[in-house]
């Protein structure tokens, strides 16, 4: 008797509701029927499309929470929040900026700058491009071993020799 009164009262209220609200309720109820048709009696299997439909419709029409029969409204809210988190995690992933330079290439840059102290970043960058390694010149400058300010390399008769600032003239040439 109670169910019959509820049905009659619900039908009368449905006459006053908007068309979009009624369509949303029908969509939610049809989706629940589809889930129940393929259901296992132990636990209802909800796929991601089921969660998307139920969460999306209930988000657009909050009064649809009352029509949920096979899940609790809290569950639908939890699904919606999980989808929201998943979307923003995907949206805020790292996708731009300078790509990382592999460890092998960094070691090669260090080795080249140590073996050839007169080469700057542009020269090492050019040599790497000749080898087919595409690395930016600023990355080469970042990973190249720089000479310390107290030690300079000077070319003397075709040879590279370190010269310190205090001993540039040698012991017998000091004034």
Coordinates of N, CA and C in Angstrom, one line a residue:
X1 N 0.8 -1.2 0.0 CA 0.0 0.0 0.0 C 0.9 1.3 0.0
X2 N 1.9 1.2 0.8 CA 2.8 2.4 0.9 C 3.5 2.7 -0.5
X3 N 3.9 1.6 -1.1 CA 4.6 1.7 -2.4 C 3.6 2.3 -3.5
X4 N 2.4 1.9 -3.4 CA 1.4 2.4 -4.4 C 1.2 3.9 -4.1
X5 N 1.1 4.3 -2.9 CA 0.9 5.8 -2.6 C 2.2 6.6 -3.0
X6 N 3.3 6.0 -2.8 CA 4.6 6.6 -3.2 C 4.6 6.8 -4.7
X7 N 4.1 5.8 -5.5 CA 4.1 5.8 -6.9 C 3.2 6.9 -7.4
X8 N 2.0 7.0 -6.8 CA 1.0 8.0 -7.2 C 1.5 9.4 -6.9
X9 N 2.0 9.5 -5.7 CA 2.5 10.9 -5.3 C 3.7 11.3 -6.2
X10 N 4.6 10.3 -6.5 CA 5.7 10.6 -7.4 C 5.3 11.0 -8.8
X11 N 4.3 10.3 -9.3 CA 3.8 10.7 -10.6 C 3.2 12.1 -10.6
X12 N 2.5 12.5 -9.6 CA 1.9 13.8 -9.6 C 3.0 14.9 -9.5
X13 N 4.1 14.6 -8.8 CA 5.2 15.5 -8.7 C 6.0 15.6 -10.0
X14 N 6.0 14.4 -10.7 CA 6.7 14.4 -12.0 C 6.1 15.3 -13.0
X15 N 4.8 15.5 -12.9 CA 4.1 16.4 -13.8 C 4.5 17.9 -13.6
X16 N 5.1 18.2 -12.5 CA 5.5 19.6 -12.2 C 7.0 19.8 -12.5
X17 N 7.8 18.7 -12.7 CA 9.2 18.8 -12.9 C 9.5 19.1 -14.4
X18 N 10.7 19.6 -14.6 CA 11.1 20.0 -16.0 C 11.5 18.7 -16.8
X19 N 11.5 18.9 -18.1 CA 11.8 17.8 -19.0 C 13.2 17.3 -18.8
X20 N 14.2 18.2 -18.6 CA 15.6 17.8 -18.5 C 15.8 16.9 -17.2
X21 N 15.1 17.3 -16.1 CA 15.2 16.6 -14.9 C 14.6 15.2 -15.1
X22 N 13.5 15.1 -15.8 CA 12.9 13.7 -16.0 C 13.8 12.9 -16.9
X23 N 14.4 13.5 -17.9 CA 15.3 12.7 -18.7 C 16.6 12.2 -18.0
X24 N 17.0 13.1 -17.1 CA 18.2 12.7 -16.3 C 17.8 11.5 -15.4
X25 N 16.7 11.6 -14.8 CA 16.2 10.5 -13.9 C 16.1 9.2 -14.7
X26 N 15.5 9.3 -15.9 CA 15.3 8.1 -16.7 C 16.7 7.5 -17.1
X27 N 17.7 8.4 -17.4 CA 19.0 7.9 -17.7 C 19.7 7.2 -16.6
X28 N 19.5 7.7 -15.4 CA 20.1 7.1 -14.2 C 19.4 5.7 -13.9
X29 N 18.1 5.7 -14.0 CA 17.4 4.4 -13.8 C 17.8 3.4 -14.8
X30 N 17.9 3.8 -16.1 CA 18.2 2.8 -17.1 C 19.6 2.3 -16.9
X31 N 20.5 3.1 -16.5 CA 21.9 2.7 -16.3 C 21.9 1.7 -15.1
X32 N 21.2 1.9 -14.1 CA 21.1 1.0 -12.9 C 20.5 -0.3 -13.4
X33 N 19.5 -0.3 -14.2 CA 19.0 -1.6 -14.8 C 20.0 -2.3 -15.6
X34 N 20.8 -1.6 -16.4 CA 21.8 -2.3 -17.2 C 22.9 -2.9 -16.3
X35 N 23.2 -2.3 -15.2 CA 24.2 -2.9 -14.3 C 23.6 -4.1 -13.6
X36 N 22.3 -4.0 -13.2 CA 21.7 -5.1 -12.5 C 21.5 -6.3 -13.4
X37 N 21.3 -6.1 -14.7 CA 21.2 -7.2 -15.6 C 22.4 -8.1 -15.8
X38 N 23.6 -7.5 -15.7 CA 24.8 -8.2 -15.8 C 25.5 -8.5 -14.5
X39 N 24.7 -8.3 -13.4 CA 25.3 -8.3 -12.1 C 25.5 -9.7 -11.6
X40 N 26.5 -9.9 -10.8 CA 26.8 -11.1 -10.0 C 26.1 -10.9 -8.6
X41 N 25.4 -11.9 -8.1 CA 24.7 -11.6 -6.8 C 25.6 -11.2 -5.7
X42 N 26.9 -11.5 -5.7 CA 27.8 -11.2 -4.6 C 28.1 -9.7 -4.6
X43 N 28.5 -9.2 -5.7 CA 28.8 -7.7 -5.7 C 28.5 -7.2 -7.1
X44 N 28.0 -6.0 -7.1 CA 27.7 -5.4 -8.4 C 29.0 -4.8 -9.1
X45 N 29.2 -5.2 -10.3 CA 30.4 -4.7 -11.0 C 30.1 -3.4 -11.7
X46 N 30.7 -2.3 -11.2 CA 30.6 -1.1 -11.9 C 31.8 -0.8 -12.7
X47 N 31.6 -0.6 -14.0 CA 32.7 -0.2 -14.9 C 32.9 1.3 -14.8
X48 N 34.0 1.7 -15.5 CA 34.3 3.2 -15.4 C 33.2 4.0 -16.1
X49 N 32.6 3.4 -17.2 CA 31.5 4.1 -17.9 C 30.3 4.3 -17.0
X50 N 30.0 3.2 -16.1 CA 28.9 3.3 -15.2 C 29.1 4.5 -14.2
X51 N 30.3 4.5 -13.7 CA 30.7 5.5 -12.7 C 30.6 6.9 -13.3
X52 N 31.1 7.0 -14.6 CA 31.0 8.3 -15.3 C 29.6 8.8 -15.5
X53 N 28.7 7.9 -15.9 CA 27.3 8.3 -16.2 C 26.6 8.7 -14.9
X54 N 26.7 7.8 -13.9 CA 26.1 8.1 -12.6 C 26.6 9.3 -11.9
X55 N 27.9 9.4 -11.9 CA 28.6 10.6 -11.3 C 28.3 11.9 -12.0
X56 N 28.3 11.8 -13.3 CA 28.1 13.0 -14.1 C 26.7 13.5 -14.0
X57 N 25.7 12.6 -14.2 CA 24.3 13.0 -14.1 C 24.0 13.5 -12.7
X58 N 24.4 12.8 -11.7 CA 24.1 13.3 -10.3 C 24.8 14.6 -10.0
X59 N 25.9 14.9 -10.7 CA 26.6 16.2 -10.5 C 25.8 17.3 -11.2
X60 N 25.3 17.0 -12.4 CA 24.5 18.0 -13.1 C 23.1 18.3 -12.4
X61 N 22.5 17.2 -11.9 CA 21.2 17.2 -11.3 C 21.3 16.7 -9.9
X62 N 21.6 17.5 -8.9 CA 21.8 16.9 -7.5 C 20.6 16.2 -7.0
X63 N 19.4 16.5 -7.5 CA 18.2 15.8 -6.9 C 18.1 14.3 -7.4
X64 N 19.0 13.9 -8.3 CA 19.0 12.5 -8.7 C 19.6 11.6 -7.7
X65 N 20.2 12.1 -6.6 CA 20.7 11.3 -5.6 C 19.6 10.5 -4.9
X66 N 18.4 11.1 -4.9 CA 17.2 10.4 -4.3 C 16.8 9.2 -5.1
X67 N 17.1 9.2 -6.4 CA 16.6 8.1 -7.3 C 17.6 6.9 -7.3
X68 N 18.7 7.1 -6.7 CA 19.7 6.0 -6.7 C 19.2 4.8 -5.9
X69 N 19.1 3.6 -6.5 CA 18.6 2.5 -5.8 C 19.6 1.4 -5.6
X70 N 20.6 1.3 -6.4 CA 21.6 0.2 -6.2 C 22.9 0.6 -5.6
X71 N 23.1 1.9 -5.5 CA 24.3 2.5 -4.8 C 23.9 3.6 -3.9
X72 N 24.7 3.8 -2.9 CA 24.5 4.9 -2.0 C 25.0 6.2 -2.6
X73 N 24.3 7.3 -2.3 CA 24.8 8.6 -2.8 C 26.2 8.9 -2.5
X74 N 26.7 8.5 -1.3 CA 28.0 8.7 -0.9 C 29.0 8.1 -1.8
X75 N 28.6 6.9 -2.3 CA 29.5 6.2 -3.3 C 29.6 7.0 -4.6
X76 N 28.6 7.5 -5.1 CA 28.6 8.3 -6.3 C 29.4 9.6 -6.1
X77 N 29.3 10.2 -4.9 CA 30.1 11.4 -4.6 C 31.6 11.0 -4.6
X78 N 31.9 9.9 -4.0 CA 33.3 9.4 -4.0 C 33.9 9.1 -5.4
X79 N 33.0 8.5 -6.2 CA 33.4 8.3 -7.6 C 33.7 9.6 -8.3
X80 N 32.8 10.6 -8.1 CA 33.0 11.9 -8.8 C 34.3 12.5 -8.3
X81 N 34.6 12.5 -7.0 CA 35.8 13.1 -6.5 C 37.0 12.4 -7.0
X82 N 37.0 11.1 -7.1 CA 38.1 10.3 -7.7 C 38.3 10.7 -9.1
X83 N 37.3 10.8 -9.9 CA 37.4 11.3 -11.3 C 38.0 12.7 -11.4
X84 N 37.5 13.6 -10.5 CA 38.1 14.9 -10.5 C 39.6 14.9 -10.2
X85 N 40.0 14.1 -9.2 CA 41.4 14.0 -8.9 C 42.2 13.5 -10.0
X86 N 41.7 12.4 -10.7 CA 42.3 11.8 -11.8 C 42.5 12.8 -12.9
X87 N 41.5 13.6 -13.2 CA 41.5 14.6 -14.3 C 42.6 15.6 -14.0
X88 N 42.6 16.2 -12.8 CA 43.6 17.2 -12.5 C 45.0 16.7 -12.3
X89 N 45.2 15.4 -11.9 CA 46.5 14.8 -11.9 C 47.0 14.7 -13.3
X90 N 46.1 14.3 -14.3 CA 46.5 14.2 -15.7 C 46.8 15.6 -16.2
X91 N 46.0 16.6 -15.9 CA 46.1 17.9 -16.4 C 47.4 18.6 -16.0
X92 N 47.9 18.3 -14.7 CA 49.0 19.0 -14.2 C 50.3 18.2 -14.3
X93 N 50.3 17.1 -15.1 CA 51.5 16.3 -15.3 C 52.6 17.2 -16.0
X94 N 53.8 16.8 -15.8 CA 54.9 17.5 -16.4 C 54.9 17.2 -17.9
X95 N 54.8 18.2 -18.7 CA 54.7 18.0 -20.1 C 55.5 19.0 -20.9
X96 N 56.1 20.0 -20.3 CA 56.8 21.0 -21.0 C 58.1 21.3 -20.3
X97 N 58.9 22.1 -20.9 CA 60.2 22.4 -20.4 C 61.3 21.7 -21.1
X98 N 62.5 21.9 -20.6 CA 63.7 21.3 -21.2 C 63.7 19.8 -20.9
X99 N 63.8 18.9 -21.8 CA 63.9 17.5 -21.5 C 65.2 17.1 -20.8
X100 N 65.1 16.1 -20.0 CA 66.3 15.8 -19.2 C 67.4 15.2 -20.1
X101 N 68.6 15.4 -19.7 CA 69.8 14.9 -20.4 C 70.2 13.6 -19.7
X102 N 70.4 12.5 -20.5 CA 70.7 11.2 -19.9 C 72.1 11.3 -19.2
X103 N 72.3 10.3 -18.4 CA 73.6 10.3 -17.6 C 74.8 10.0 -18.5
X104 N 74.6 9.2 -19.6 CA 75.7 9.0 -20.5 C 76.2 10.3 -21.2
X105 N 75.2 11.0 -21.6 CA 75.5 12.3 -22.3 C 76.2 13.3 -21.4
X106 N 75.7 13.3 -20.1 CA 76.3 14.2 -19.2 C 77.8 13.8 -18.9
X107 N 78.0 12.5 -18.8 CA 79.4 12.1 -18.6 C 80.3 12.4 -19.8
X108 N 79.7 12.2 -21.0 CA 80.4 12.6 -22.2 C 80.8 14.0 -22.3
X109 N 79.8 14.9 -21.9 CA 80.1 16.3 -21.9 C 81.2 16.7 -20.9
X110 N 81.2 16.1 -19.7 CA 82.2 16.3 -18.7 C 83.6 15.8 -19.2
X111 N 83.6 14.6 -19.8 CA 84.8 14.1 -20.3 C 85.4 15.0 -21.4
X112 N 84.5 15.5 -22.3 CA 85.0 16.3 -23.4 C 85.6 17.6 -22.9
X113 N 84.9 18.2 -21.9 CA 85.3 19.5 -21.3 C 86.6 19.3 -20.5
X114 N 86.8 18.2 -19.9 CA 88.0 17.9 -19.1 C 89.2 17.7 -20.0
X115 N 88.9 16.9 -21.1 CA 90.0 16.6 -22.0 C 90.4 17.8 -22.9
X116 N 89.5 18.6 -23.2 CA 89.7 19.8 -24.0 C 89.3 21.1 -23.2
X117 N 90.2 21.6 -22.3 CA 89.8 22.7 -21.5 C 89.6 24.0 -22.2
X118 N 90.1 24.1 -23.4 CA 89.9 25.4 -24.2 C 88.6 25.4 -24.9
X119 N 88.0 24.3 -25.0 CA 86.7 24.3 -25.7 C 85.6 24.8 -24.8
X120 N 84.8 25.7 -25.3 CA 83.7 26.2 -24.6 C 82.4 25.4 -24.9
X121 N 81.3 25.8 -24.4 CA 80.1 25.1 -24.7 C 79.7 25.1 -26.2
X122 N 79.9 26.2 -26.9 CA 79.6 26.2 -28.3 C 80.3 25.1 -29.1
X123 N 81.6 24.9 -28.8 CA 82.5 24.0 -29.5 C 82.0 22.5 -29.1
X124 N 81.8 22.3 -27.8 CA 81.4 20.9 -27.4 C 80.0 20.6 -28.0
X125 N 79.1 21.6 -28.0 CA 77.8 21.5 -28.6 C 77.9 21.1 -30.1
X126 N 78.8 21.8 -30.8 CA 79.0 21.4 -32.2 C 79.5 20.0 -32.4
X127 N 80.5 19.6 -31.6 CA 81.0 18.3 -31.7 C 79.9 17.2 -31.4
X128 N 79.1 17.5 -30.4 CA 78.0 16.6 -30.1 C 77.0 16.5 -31.2
X129 N 76.7 17.6 -31.9 CA 75.8 17.6 -33.0 C 76.4 16.7 -34.2
X130 N 77.8 16.8 -34.4 CA 78.4 16.0 -35.4 C 78.3 14.5 -35.1
X131 N 78.2 14.2 -33.8 CA 78.1 12.8 -33.4 C 76.6 12.3 -33.4
X132 N 75.7 13.3 -33.7 CA 74.3 12.9 -33.8 C 73.6 13.0 -32.5
X133 N 74.2 13.7 -31.5 CA 73.6 13.8 -30.2 C 72.9 15.2 -30.1
X134 N 71.6 15.3 -30.0 CA 70.9 16.6 -30.0 C 70.7 17.1 -28.6
X135 N 71.6 17.9 -28.2 CA 71.5 18.6 -26.8 C 71.7 20.0 -27.0
X136 N 70.9 20.8 -26.3 CA 71.0 22.3 -26.4 C 72.4 22.8 -25.8
X137 N 72.7 23.9 -26.4 CA 74.0 24.5 -26.0 C 74.0 25.0 -24.5
X138 N 72.8 25.4 -24.0 CA 72.7 25.8 -22.6 C 72.9 24.5 -21.7
X139 N 72.4 23.4 -22.2 CA 72.6 22.2 -21.4 C 74.0 21.8 -21.3
X140 N 74.7 22.0 -22.5 CA 76.2 21.7 -22.5 C 76.9 22.6 -21.6
X141 N 76.6 23.9 -21.5 CA 77.2 24.8 -20.6 C 76.9 24.4 -19.2
X142 N 75.8 23.9 -18.9 CA 75.4 23.6 -17.6 C 76.2 22.4 -17.1
X143 N 76.5 21.4 -17.9 CA 77.1 20.2 -17.5 C 78.6 20.1 -17.8
X144 N 79.1 21.1 -18.5 CA 80.6 21.1 -18.8 C 81.4 21.5 -17.6
X145 N 82.5 20.9 -17.4 CA 83.4 21.3 -16.3 C 84.1 22.6 -16.5
X146 N 83.8 23.5 -15.7 CA 84.4 24.9 -15.9 C 85.8 24.9 -15.2
X147 N 86.7 25.7 -15.8 CA 88.0 25.9 -15.1 C 87.8 26.8 -13.9
X148 N 88.7 26.5 -12.9 CA 88.6 27.3 -11.7 C 89.2 28.7 -12.0
X149 N 88.8 29.8 -11.3 CA 89.2 31.1 -11.6 C 90.7 31.3 -11.3
X150 N 91.3 30.5 -10.5 CA 92.7 30.7 -10.1 C 93.7 30.0 -11.1
X151 N 93.1 29.2 -12.0 CA 94.0 28.5 -12.9 C 93.5 28.7 -14.4
X152 N 94.4 29.2 -15.2 CA 94.1 29.4 -16.6 C 95.0 28.5 -17.4
X153 N 94.5 28.2 -18.6 CA 95.3 27.4 -19.5 C 95.8 28.3 -20.6
X154 N 97.1 28.2 -20.9 CA 97.7 29.1 -21.9 C 98.4 28.2 -22.9
X155 N 98.3 28.6 -24.2 CA 98.9 27.9 -25.3 C 100.3 28.5 -25.4
X156 N 101.3 27.6 -25.2 CA 102.7 28.1 -25.4 C 103.4 27.1 -26.4
X157 N 103.7 27.7 -27.5 CA 104.3 26.9 -28.6 C 103.5 25.7 -28.9
X158 N 102.2 25.8 -29.1 CA 101.4 24.7 -29.5 C 101.0 23.7 -28.3
X159 N 101.5 24.0 -27.1 CA 101.2 23.1 -26.0 C 100.3 23.9 -25.0
X160 N 99.4 23.1 -24.4 CA 98.5 23.8 -23.4 C 99.1 23.6 -22.0
X161 N 99.4 24.7 -21.3 CA 100.1 24.6 -20.0 C 99.3 25.4 -19.0
X162 N 99.1 24.9 -17.8 CA 98.4 25.7 -16.8 C 99.3 26.8 -16.2
X163 N 98.8 27.9 -16.0 CA 99.5 29.0 -15.4 C 98.8 29.6 -14.3
X164 N 99.4 29.7 -13.1 CA 98.8 30.3 -11.9 C 99.2 31.7 -11.9
X165 N 98.3 32.5 -11.3 CA 98.5 34.0 -11.3 C 99.8 34.5 -10.6
X166 N 100.1 33.9 -9.5 CA 101.3 34.4 -8.8 C 102.6 34.0 -9.4
X167 N 102.6 33.0 -10.3 CA 103.9 32.5 -10.8 C 104.0 32.6 -12.3
X168 N 103.4 33.7 -12.9 CA 103.3 33.8 -14.3 C 104.7 34.1 -14.9
X169 N 105.6 34.8 -14.2 CA 106.9 35.1 -14.7 C 107.9 34.1 -14.5
X170 N 107.7 33.1 -13.6 CA 108.8 32.2 -13.3 C 109.7 32.7 -12.2
X171 N 110.5 31.8 -11.6 CA 111.3 32.3 -10.4 C 112.4 33.2 -10.8
X172 N 113.0 33.1 -12.0 CA 114.1 33.9 -12.4 C 113.7 35.2 -13.1
X173 N 112.4 35.3 -13.4 CA 112.0 36.5 -14.2 C 111.2 37.5 -13.3
X174 N 111.2 37.3 -12.0 CA 110.4 38.2 -11.1 C 111.2 39.5 -10.9
X175 N 110.5 40.6 -10.8 CA 111.2 41.9 -10.6 C 111.1 42.3 -9.2

